Amino acid sequence: EAGVAQSPRYKIIEKRQSVAFWCNPISGHATLYWYQQILGQGPKLLIQFQNNGVVDDSQLPKDRFSAERLKGVDSTLKIQPAKLEDSAVYLCASSPLGQGIGNTIYFGEGSWLTVV
Amino acid sequence: AQTVTQSQPEMSVQEAETVTLSCTYDTSENNYYLFWYKQPPSRQMILVIRQEAYKQQNATENRFSVNFQKAAKSFSLKISDSQLGDTAMYFCASLTLYGNKLVFGAGTILRVKS
């Protein structure tokens, strides 16, 4: 079974530029998460989708970050304009529908962003 | 609110010895899961062990076991016979069944020394 795919793995941009990250969850997984992990900290949830609807985006800086999950499958996270403090690893994760007994959240390898 | 606290920023252990990583959490939910994830320098999150809150029996996975104290909201990870490959950042996390929100602690860096 293929895992959660993310791209690009690494990106370096200048501040005020824009960047987009792509995530393809495990086939059949209805829930998709984007986390931001700053060096030395735990991951912070940015946005959570259930199919193509947003469940939680309370910690998403909406003035510069946006995310979409068209057709309830893959997802794109965009940052525009980027700031220095956006330098982090962006982790995508997915889980099956109806979280409950036996369900687990699976993570991709992450997209490393450096803003200079 | 759902919170997870890891009070040990760094831990060290000699190879083949046992080490315990601490975690406390807070949630208003009755049904939830607790996890320990391992994150090597590659940043890939690897699930180490999972505990269902309704189960009193502590989960075990080979050399990894937990001490789940529900009343105290404590969830520690014990690694027995530590190996060099166990060197990584370890995150404690809680997942509520209502909302499916996974919240992480700040992490503990574990270094296994030869």
CSV table of C-alpha atoms in Angstrom, one decimal:
chain,number,residue,atom,x,y,z
A,1,GLU,CA,0.0,0.0,0.0
A,2,ALA,CA,1.4,3.4,-1.0
A,3,GLY,CA,2.0,5.9,1.8
A,4,VAL,CA,1.2,9.6,2.0
A,5,ALA,CA,3.0,11.4,-0.8
A,6,GLN,CA,4.3,14.9,-0.5
A,7,SER,CA,6.1,17.2,-2.9
A,8,PRO,CA,8.4,19.0,-3.1
A,9,ARG,CA,10.6,17.6,-0.4
A,10,TYR,CA,12.7,20.8,-0.2
A,11,LYS,CA,12.0,24.4,-1.1
A,12,ILE,CA,14.0,27.6,-0.6
A,13,ILE,CA,12.3,30.9,-1.3
A,14,GLU,CA,12.8,34.5,-0.6
A,15,LYS,CA,10.5,36.3,1.8
A,16,ARG,CA,7.4,37.7,0.2
A,17,GLN,CA,7.5,35.0,-2.5
A,18,SER,CA,4.9,32.3,-2.7
A,19,VAL,CA,5.1,28.5,-2.4
A,20,ALA,CA,2.7,25.6,-2.8
A,21,PHE,CA,3.0,22.1,-1.3
A,22,TRP,CA,1.1,19.1,-2.6
A,23,CYS,CA,-0.1,16.0,-0.7
A,24,ASN,CA,-1.7,12.8,-1.9
A,25,PRO,CA,-3.1,10.8,1.0
A,26,ILE,CA,-3.4,7.0,1.2
A,27,SER,CA,-6.1,5.8,-1.1
A,28,GLY,CA,-9.5,5.8,0.5
A,29,HIS,CA,-8.5,8.0,3.5
A,30,ALA,CA,-11.2,10.6,4.0
A,31,THR,CA,-9.4,12.7,6.6
A,32,LEU,CA,-6.4,14.8,5.6
A,33,TYR,CA,-4.3,17.0,7.9
A,34,TRP,CA,-1.6,19.6,7.3
A,35,TYR,CA,0.8,20.3,10.2
A,36,GLN,CA,3.5,22.9,10.5
A,37,GLN,CA,6.6,21.8,12.5
A,38,ILE,CA,9.1,24.5,13.4
A,39,LEU,CA,12.6,23.2,14.3
A,40,GLY,CA,12.7,22.1,17.9
A,41,GLN,CA,8.9,22.1,18.3
A,42,GLY,CA,6.1,19.7,18.0
A,43,PRO,CA,3.8,19.7,15.0
A,44,LYS,CA,1.0,22.2,15.0
A,45,LEU,CA,-2.2,21.5,13.2
A,46,LEU,CA,-2.9,24.0,10.4
A,47,ILE,CA,-6.0,22.5,8.8
A,48,GLN,CA,-8.0,19.3,8.8
A,49,PHE,CA,-10.2,18.1,6.0
A,50,GLN,CA,-12.9,15.5,6.0
A,51,ASN,CA,-13.4,14.6,2.4
A,52,ASN,CA,-13.4,18.0,0.7
A,53,GLY,CA,-14.8,19.9,3.7
A,54,VAL,CA,-12.8,21.8,6.3
A,55,VAL,CA,-13.2,20.4,9.8
A,56,ASP,CA,-10.7,22.7,11.6
A,57,ASP,CA,-8.7,25.6,10.4
A,58,SER,CA,-8.5,27.6,13.6
A,59,GLN,CA,-4.7,27.8,13.6
A,60,LEU,CA,-4.3,28.6,9.9
A,61,PRO,CA,-3.0,32.1,9.3
A,62,LYS,CA,-5.6,32.9,6.8
A,63,ASP,CA,-4.0,36.2,5.7
A,64,ARG,CA,-1.2,34.3,4.0
A,65,PHE,CA,-2.0,30.6,4.1
A,66,SER,CA,-4.6,28.8,2.1
A,67,ALA,CA,-5.4,25.1,1.5
A,68,GLU,CA,-7.8,23.2,-0.6
A,69,ARG,CA,-8.8,19.6,-1.2
A,70,LEU,CA,-10.7,19.5,-4.4
A,71,LYS,CA,-12.6,16.2,-5.1
A,72,GLY,CA,-11.8,15.0,-1.6
A,73,VAL,CA,-8.5,13.4,-2.6
A,74,ASP,CA,-5.2,15.3,-2.9
A,75,SER,CA,-4.6,18.7,-1.3
A,76,THR,CA,-2.5,21.8,-1.8
A,77,LEU,CA,-1.2,24.1,0.8
A,78,LYS,CA,-0.2,27.6,-0.3
A,79,ILE,CA,1.7,30.4,1.4
A,80,GLN,CA,1.6,33.8,-0.1
A,81,PRO,CA,3.5,36.0,0.8
A,82,ALA,CA,6.0,34.0,2.8
A,83,LYS,CA,7.7,35.3,5.9
A,84,LEU,CA,10.9,34.2,7.6
A,85,GLU,CA,9.0,32.6,10.4
A,86,ASP,CA,7.2,30.3,8.0
A,87,SER,CA,10.5,28.3,7.7
A,88,ALA,CA,9.4,24.8,8.9
A,89,VAL,CA,8.6,21.3,7.8
A,90,TYR,CA,5.1,20.9,6.5
A,91,LEU,CA,3.7,17.5,7.3
A,92,CYS,CA,0.7,16.0,5.6
A,93,ALA,CA,-1.1,13.1,7.2
A,94,SER,CA,-4.2,11.1,6.5
A,95,SER,CA,-6.6,8.7,8.2
A,96,PRO,CA,-9.6,6.5,7.3
A,97,LEU,CA,-13.1,7.8,7.6
A,98,GLY,CA,-14.8,7.4,11.0
A,99,GLN,CA,-11.9,7.6,13.3
A,100,GLY,CA,-12.3,5.0,15.9
A,101,ILE,CA,-11.1,1.7,17.1
A,102,GLY,CA,-8.0,0.6,15.2
A,103,ASN,CA,-7.6,3.8,13.2
A,104,THR,CA,-4.2,5.4,12.9
A,105,ILE,CA,-3.0,8.6,11.4
A,106,TYR,CA,-0.3,8.1,8.7
A,107,PHE,CA,2.3,10.8,7.9
A,108,GLY,CA,4.1,11.7,4.8
A,109,GLU,CA,7.8,12.5,4.8
A,110,GLY,CA,7.2,16.3,4.9
A,111,SER,CA,8.1,19.3,2.8
A,112,TRP,CA,11.0,21.4,4.2
A,113,LEU,CA,10.6,25.1,3.6
A,114,THR,CA,13.4,27.6,4.1
A,115,VAL,CA,12.5,31.3,3.7
A,116,VAL,CA,15.5,33.6,3.3
B,1,ALA,CA,-9.1,22.3,25.3
B,2,GLN,CA,-6.8,19.4,24.4
B,3,THR,CA,-3.2,19.7,25.5
B,4,VAL,CA,-0.1,17.4,25.7
B,5,THR,CA,2.9,18.2,27.9
B,6,GLN,CA,6.4,16.6,27.7
B,7,SER,CA,8.5,18.0,30.4
B,8,GLN,CA,11.8,16.4,29.4
B,9,PRO,CA,13.5,18.3,26.5
B,10,GLU,CA,16.4,15.8,26.3
B,11,MET,CA,17.2,12.4,27.7
B,12,SER,CA,20.3,10.2,27.4
B,13,VAL,CA,20.6,6.4,27.9
B,14,GLN,CA,23.4,3.9,27.5
B,15,GLU,CA,22.9,1.2,25.0
B,16,ALA,CA,21.1,-1.8,26.3
B,17,GLU,CA,19.7,0.1,29.3
B,18,THR,CA,16.1,1.1,29.9
B,19,VAL,CA,14.7,4.7,29.7
B,20,THR,CA,11.3,6.2,30.4
B,21,LEU,CA,9.9,9.3,28.7
B,22,SER,CA,7.2,11.2,30.4
B,23,CYS,CA,4.0,12.7,29.1
B,24,THR,CA,0.9,14.3,30.6
B,25,TYR,CA,-2.2,15.3,28.8
B,26,ASP,CA,-5.5,17.0,29.3
B,27,THR,CA,-8.8,16.5,27.5
B,28,SER,CA,-12.4,16.8,28.3
B,29,GLU,CA,-13.3,13.9,26.2
B,30,ASN,CA,-14.0,10.4,27.5
B,31,ASN,CA,-13.0,8.5,24.4
B,32,TYR,CA,-9.6,9.2,23.1
B,33,TYR,CA,-6.3,7.6,22.0
B,34,LEU,CA,-2.8,8.3,23.0
B,35,PHE,CA,0.3,7.8,20.9
B,36,TRP,CA,4.0,7.9,20.9
B,37,TYR,CA,5.6,8.8,17.6
B,38,LYS,CA,9.3,8.6,16.8
B,39,GLN,CA,10.8,11.2,14.5
B,40,PRO,CA,14.4,10.6,13.2
B,41,PRO,CA,16.3,13.5,11.5
B,42,SER,CA,14.5,12.7,8.2
B,43,ARG,CA,11.4,14.1,9.9
B,44,GLN,CA,9.3,11.1,9.0
B,45,MET,CA,6.8,10.5,11.8
B,46,ILE,CA,6.8,6.8,12.8
B,47,LEU,CA,4.2,5.4,15.1
B,48,VAL,CA,5.8,3.6,18.0
B,49,ILE,CA,2.8,2.6,20.2
B,50,ARG,CA,-0.9,3.4,20.7
B,51,GLN,CA,-3.2,3.2,23.7
B,52,GLU,CA,-7.0,3.3,23.7
B,53,ALA,CA,-8.2,5.2,26.7
B,54,TYR,CA,-11.0,2.7,27.5
B,55,LYS,CA,-8.4,-0.1,27.9
B,56,GLN,CA,-6.9,-0.5,31.3
B,57,GLN,CA,-4.2,-2.8,30.1
B,58,ASN,CA,-1.0,-1.0,29.1
B,59,ALA,CA,0.0,-1.4,25.5
B,60,THR,CA,3.3,-3.1,24.6
B,61,GLU,CA,5.2,-3.4,21.3
B,62,ASN,CA,8.3,-5.5,21.6
B,63,ARG,CA,10.8,-3.3,23.5
B,64,PHE,CA,8.3,-0.5,23.9
B,65,SER,CA,5.7,-0.3,26.6
B,66,VAL,CA,3.6,2.4,28.2
B,67,ASN,CA,2.4,3.2,31.7
B,68,PHE,CA,-1.0,4.6,31.2
B,69,GLN,CA,-2.5,6.3,34.3
B,70,LYS,CA,-5.9,7.6,33.3
B,71,ALA,CA,-6.8,9.3,36.5
B,72,ALA,CA,-3.5,11.1,36.6
B,73,LYS,CA,-3.7,11.8,32.8
B,74,SER,CA,-0.2,10.4,32.5
B,75,PHE,CA,1.2,8.4,29.6
B,76,SER,CA,4.9,7.5,29.8
B,77,LEU,CA,6.9,5.4,27.3
B,78,LYS,CA,9.4,2.9,28.5
B,79,ILE,CA,12.1,1.7,26.1
B,80,SER,CA,13.9,-1.5,27.2
B,81,ASP,CA,17.2,-2.7,25.8
B,82,SER,CA,17.9,0.7,24.2
B,83,GLN,CA,19.5,0.5,20.8
B,84,LEU,CA,21.5,3.2,18.9
B,85,GLY,CA,18.7,3.3,16.3
B,86,ASP,CA,16.3,4.5,19.0
B,87,THR,CA,18.1,7.9,18.9
B,88,ALA,CA,15.4,10.3,17.7
B,89,MET,CA,12.9,12.9,18.8
B,90,TYR,CA,9.9,11.3,20.5
B,91,PHE,CA,6.5,12.9,20.5
B,92,CYS,CA,3.5,12.1,22.7
B,93,ALA,CA,0.1,12.8,21.1
B,94,SER,CA,-3.5,12.6,21.9
B,95,LEU,CA,-6.4,12.0,19.5
B,96,THR,CA,-10.0,12.6,20.4
B,97,LEU,CA,-12.6,10.5,18.7
B,98,TYR,CA,-14.9,13.5,18.4
B,99,GLY,CA,-13.3,15.7,15.8
B,100,ASN,CA,-10.4,13.4,15.1
B,101,LYS,CA,-7.9,16.1,16.2
B,102,LEU,CA,-4.4,14.9,16.9
B,103,VAL,CA,-2.4,17.2,19.2
B,104,PHE,CA,1.3,16.8,19.9
B,105,GLY,CA,3.6,17.6,22.8
B,106,ALA,CA,6.8,19.5,22.3
B,107,GLY,CA,8.9,16.4,22.1
B,108,THR,CA,11.8,14.8,23.9
B,109,ILE,CA,15.2,14.2,22.2
B,110,LEU,CA,16.5,10.8,23.1
B,111,ARG,CA,20.1,10.0,22.6
B,112,VAL,CA,21.3,6.4,23.0
B,113,LYS,CA,25.0,6.2,23.7
B,114,SER,CA,27.4,3.3,22.9
